[in-house]
Amino acid sequence: MRISENGIELIKRFEGCRLIAYKAVKTEEYYTIGYGHYGADVFKGMTISQLQAEEYLKKDLEKFENYVKNCVTTFSPTQNQFDALVSFAYNCGLASLMRLTKDRNARQVADHIPAYVYAGGQKLEGLVKRRNAE
């Protein structure tokens, strides 16, 4: 299964696109660019084109699709569920995806996803909206 165009649009809507590298939190190790691409390959002052942002997203999505495929073992997700879980993993990471899905069925995952709305100990309205959309 692959993320659908609806799933990609969901991620784009909540990530936004920035063509100049930035740190969302000053203490982060790496910079972020494009639609949330984060890592050692992004550096201070780096700029990319819109096309490059799309390419980073496409490559990153393959990794997060595989995370979902490997972590969701107790149910077979529908396309919408798969899209939501890829979006969740893209935002929260592999460890959170593993905690969310471990030994849970689809209903239980849906019931627990709203808990992931905190960053730095604070509830963020943007994360509330994203979890509701997912």
Coordinates of N, CA, C and O in Angstrom, one line a residue, residues 12-94:
K12 N 1.0 17.9 3.5 CA 1.4 19.2 3.0 C 0.7 20.3 3.7 O 1.3 21.3 4.0
R13 N -0.6 20.1 3.9 CA -1.4 21.2 4.6 C -0.8 21.5 6.0 O -0.7 22.6 6.4
F14 N -0.5 20.4 6.7 CA -0.1 20.6 8.1 C 1.4 20.9 8.2 O 1.8 21.6 9.2
E15 N 2.2 20.4 7.4 CA 3.7 20.7 7.4 C 4.0 22.1 6.9 O 4.9 22.7 7.4
G16 N 3.2 22.5 5.8 CA 3.6 23.7 5.1 C 4.9 23.5 4.4 O 5.5 22.4 4.5
C17 N 5.3 24.4 3.6 CA 6.6 24.3 2.8 C 7.4 25.5 3.0 O 7.0 26.6 2.8
R18 N 8.6 25.3 3.4 CA 9.6 26.4 3.6 C 10.9 26.0 2.8 O 11.4 24.9 3.0
L19 N 11.2 26.9 1.9 CA 12.3 26.6 1.0 C 13.7 27.1 1.5 O 14.7 26.9 0.9
I20 N 13.7 27.6 2.7 CA 14.9 28.0 3.4 C 15.0 27.2 4.7 O 14.0 27.2 5.5
A21 N 16.2 26.6 5.0 CA 16.3 25.8 6.2 C 16.1 26.6 7.4 O 16.4 27.8 7.5
Y22 N 15.5 25.9 8.4 CA 15.1 26.6 9.7 C 15.2 25.5 10.8 O 15.1 24.3 10.5
K23 N 15.2 26.0 12.0 CA 15.1 25.1 13.2 C 13.7 25.5 13.9 O 13.6 26.6 14.3
A24 N 12.8 24.6 13.9 CA 11.5 24.8 14.6 C 11.7 25.0 16.1 O 11.0 25.8 16.7
V25 N 12.7 24.3 16.6 CA 13.1 24.5 18.0 C 14.6 24.6 18.1 O 15.3 23.8 17.5
K26 N 15.1 25.6 18.8 CA 16.5 26.0 18.8 C 17.4 24.8 19.2 O 18.5 24.7 18.8
T27 N 16.9 24.0 20.0 CA 17.7 22.9 20.6 C 17.8 21.7 19.6 O 18.5 20.7 19.9
E28 N 17.1 21.7 18.5 CA 17.1 20.5 17.6 C 18.5 20.4 17.0 O 19.2 21.4 16.8
E29 N 18.9 19.2 16.8 CA 20.2 18.9 16.3 C 20.4 19.3 14.8 O 21.4 19.9 14.4
Y30 N 19.3 19.1 14.0 CA 19.4 19.4 12.6 C 18.4 20.5 12.2 O 17.5 20.8 12.9
Y31 N 18.6 20.9 11.0 CA 17.6 21.9 10.4 C 16.6 21.2 9.6 O 16.7 20.0 9.3
T32 N 15.5 21.9 9.3 CA 14.3 21.4 8.6 C 14.2 22.2 7.3 O 14.5 23.4 7.3
I33 N 13.7 21.6 6.2 CA 13.4 22.3 5.0 C 12.3 21.6 4.2 O 12.0 20.5 4.5
G34 N 11.7 22.4 3.3 CA 10.7 21.8 2.5 C 9.4 21.5 3.3 O 9.0 22.3 4.1
Y35 N 8.8 20.3 3.0 CA 7.6 19.9 3.8 C 8.1 19.0 5.0 O 7.7 17.9 5.2
G36 N 8.9 19.6 5.9 CA 9.3 18.9 7.1 C 10.4 18.0 6.9 O 10.7 17.1 7.8
H37 N 11.2 18.1 5.8 CA 12.4 17.2 5.7 C 13.5 17.7 6.7 O 13.8 18.8 6.8
Y38 N 13.9 16.7 7.5 CA 14.8 17.0 8.6 C 15.9 16.0 8.6 O 15.8 14.8 8.4
G39 N 17.2 16.5 8.8 CA 18.3 15.6 8.9 C 19.6 16.2 8.7 O 19.7 17.4 8.5
A40 N 20.7 15.4 8.8 CA 22.0 15.9 8.7 C 22.3 16.5 7.3 O 23.3 17.2 7.1
D41 N 21.5 16.2 6.3 CA 21.7 16.7 5.0 C 21.1 18.1 4.8 O 21.3 18.7 3.7
V42 N 20.6 18.7 5.8 CA 20.0 20.0 5.8 C 20.9 20.9 6.7 O 21.1 20.5 7.9
F43 N 21.3 22.0 6.2 CA 22.2 22.9 7.0 C 21.8 24.3 7.0 O 20.9 24.8 6.1
K44 N 22.3 25.1 7.9 CA 22.0 26.5 8.1 C 22.2 27.2 6.7 O 23.3 27.0 6.1
G45 N 21.2 28.0 6.3 CA 21.4 28.8 5.1 C 21.0 28.1 3.8 O 21.0 28.7 2.7
M46 N 20.7 26.8 3.9 CA 20.4 26.0 2.7 C 19.1 26.5 2.1 O 18.1 26.8 2.9
T47 N 19.0 26.6 0.8 CA 17.8 26.9 0.1 C 17.5 25.8 -0.9 O 18.5 25.2 -1.4
I48 N 16.3 25.5 -1.2 CA 15.9 24.6 -2.2 C 14.8 25.1 -3.1 O 14.1 26.1 -2.7
S49 N 14.5 24.5 -4.2 CA 13.4 24.9 -5.1 C 12.1 24.1 -4.6 O 12.2 23.2 -3.9
Q50 N 11.0 24.6 -5.2 CA 9.8 23.9 -4.9 C 9.9 22.4 -5.4 O 9.4 21.5 -4.7
L51 N 10.5 22.2 -6.5 CA 10.7 20.9 -7.1 C 11.5 20.0 -6.1 O 11.2 18.8 -5.9
Q52 N 12.5 20.6 -5.6 CA 13.4 19.8 -4.6 C 12.6 19.5 -3.4 O 12.7 18.4 -2.8
A53 N 11.7 20.4 -2.9 CA 10.8 20.1 -1.8 C 9.9 18.9 -2.0 O 9.8 18.1 -1.2
E54 N 9.4 18.9 -3.2 CA 8.5 17.8 -3.6 C 9.3 16.5 -3.7 O 8.8 15.4 -3.2
E55 N 10.5 16.5 -4.1 CA 11.4 15.3 -4.2 C 11.8 14.8 -2.8 O 11.7 13.6 -2.5
Y56 N 12.1 15.7 -1.9 CA 12.4 15.4 -0.5 C 11.2 14.7 0.1 O 11.3 13.6 0.7
L57 N 10.0 15.3 -0.1 CA 8.8 14.7 0.4 C 8.5 13.3 -0.1 O 8.3 12.4 0.7
K58 N 8.7 13.1 -1.4 CA 8.5 11.8 -2.0 C 9.4 10.8 -1.4 O 9.0 9.7 -1.1
K59 N 10.7 11.1 -1.3 CA 11.6 10.2 -0.7 C 11.3 9.9 0.7 O 11.4 8.8 1.2
D60 N 11.0 10.9 1.5 CA 10.7 10.8 2.9 C 9.5 9.9 3.1 O 9.4 9.1 4.0
L61 N 8.5 10.1 2.3 CA 7.2 9.3 2.4 C 7.5 7.8 2.3 O 6.8 7.0 3.0
E62 N 8.4 7.4 1.5 CA 8.7 6.0 1.3 C 9.1 5.4 2.7 O 8.7 4.3 3.0
K63 N 10.0 6.1 3.4 CA 10.4 5.6 4.7 C 9.3 5.5 5.7 O 9.1 4.5 6.4
F64 N 8.4 6.5 5.7 CA 7.3 6.5 6.6 C 6.2 5.5 6.2 O 5.5 4.9 7.1
E65 N 6.0 5.3 5.0 CA 5.1 4.2 4.5 C 5.6 2.8 5.0 O 4.8 2.0 5.5
N66 N 6.9 2.6 4.9 CA 7.5 1.4 5.4 C 7.4 1.2 6.9 O 7.1 0.1 7.5
Y67 N 7.5 2.3 7.7 CA 7.3 2.3 9.1 C 5.9 1.8 9.4 O 5.7 0.9 10.3
V68 N 4.9 2.3 8.7 CA 3.5 1.9 8.9 C 3.3 0.4 8.6 O 2.7 -0.3 9.3
K69 N 3.8 0.0 7.4 CA 3.7 -1.3 7.0 C 4.3 -2.3 8.0 O 3.8 -3.4 8.3
N70 N 5.4 -1.9 8.7 CA 6.1 -2.8 9.6 C 5.5 -2.7 11.0 O 5.6 -3.7 11.8
C71 N 4.9 -1.6 11.4 CA 4.4 -1.4 12.8 C 2.9 -1.9 12.9 O 2.5 -2.3 14.0
V72 N 2.1 -1.8 11.9 CA 0.7 -2.1 12.0 C 0.6 -3.6 11.6 O 0.5 -4.0 10.5
T73 N 0.5 -4.4 12.7 CA 0.5 -5.8 12.5 C -0.8 -6.5 13.0 O -1.1 -7.7 12.8
T74 N -1.6 -5.7 13.7 CA -2.8 -6.3 14.3 C -4.1 -6.1 13.5 O -5.1 -6.6 13.9
F75 N -4.0 -5.2 12.4 CA -5.1 -5.0 11.5 C -4.6 -4.6 10.2 O -3.5 -4.2 10.1
S76 N -5.4 -4.7 9.2 CA -5.1 -4.3 7.8 C -5.7 -2.9 7.6 O -7.0 -2.9 7.5
P77 N -5.0 -1.9 7.6 CA -5.6 -0.5 7.5 C -6.2 -0.3 6.1 O -5.8 -0.8 5.1
T78 N -7.3 0.4 6.1 CA -7.9 0.9 4.9 C -7.0 2.0 4.3 O -6.0 2.4 5.0
Q79 N -7.3 2.5 3.2 CA -6.5 3.5 2.6 C -6.4 4.8 3.4 O -5.4 5.4 3.7
N80 N -7.6 5.2 3.9 CA -7.7 6.4 4.8 C -6.9 6.2 6.1 O -6.2 7.1 6.6
Q81 N -7.0 5.0 6.7 CA -6.2 4.7 7.9 C -4.7 4.7 7.6 O -4.0 5.3 8.4
F82 N -4.3 4.1 6.5 CA -2.9 4.1 6.2 C -2.4 5.5 6.0 O -1.4 5.9 6.5
D83 N -3.2 6.4 5.2 CA -2.8 7.8 5.0 C -2.6 8.5 6.4 O -1.6 9.2 6.6
A84 N -3.6 8.3 7.3 CA -3.5 8.9 8.6 C -2.3 8.5 9.4 O -1.6 9.3 10.0
L85 N -2.0 7.2 9.3 CA -0.9 6.7 10.1 C 0.5 7.2 9.5 O 1.4 7.4 10.2
V86 N 0.5 7.3 8.2 CA 1.8 7.8 7.6 C 1.9 9.3 8.0 O 3.0 9.7 8.3
S87 N 0.9 10.0 7.9 CA 0.9 11.4 8.4 C 1.3 11.5 9.8 O 2.2 12.3 10.2
F88 N 0.8 10.7 10.7 CA 1.1 10.7 12.1 C 2.6 10.3 12.3 O 3.3 11.0 13.0
A89 N 3.1 9.3 11.6 CA 4.5 8.9 11.7 C 5.4 10.0 11.2 O 6.5 10.3 11.8
Y90 N 5.0 10.7 10.1 CA 5.8 11.8 9.5 C 5.9 12.9 10.5 O 7.0 13.5 10.6
N91 N 4.9 13.1 11.3 CA 4.9 14.2 12.3 C 5.5 13.8 13.6 O 6.3 14.5 14.2
C92 N 5.3 12.6 14.1 CA 5.7 12.2 15.4 C 6.8 11.2 15.5 O 7.4 11.0 16.6
G93 N 7.1 10.5 14.4 CA 8.3 9.6 14.4 C 7.9 8.2 14.6 O 6.8 7.8 15.0
L94 N 8.9 7.3 14.4 CA 8.8 5.9 14.5 C 8.4 5.5 15.9 O 7.5 4.6 16.1

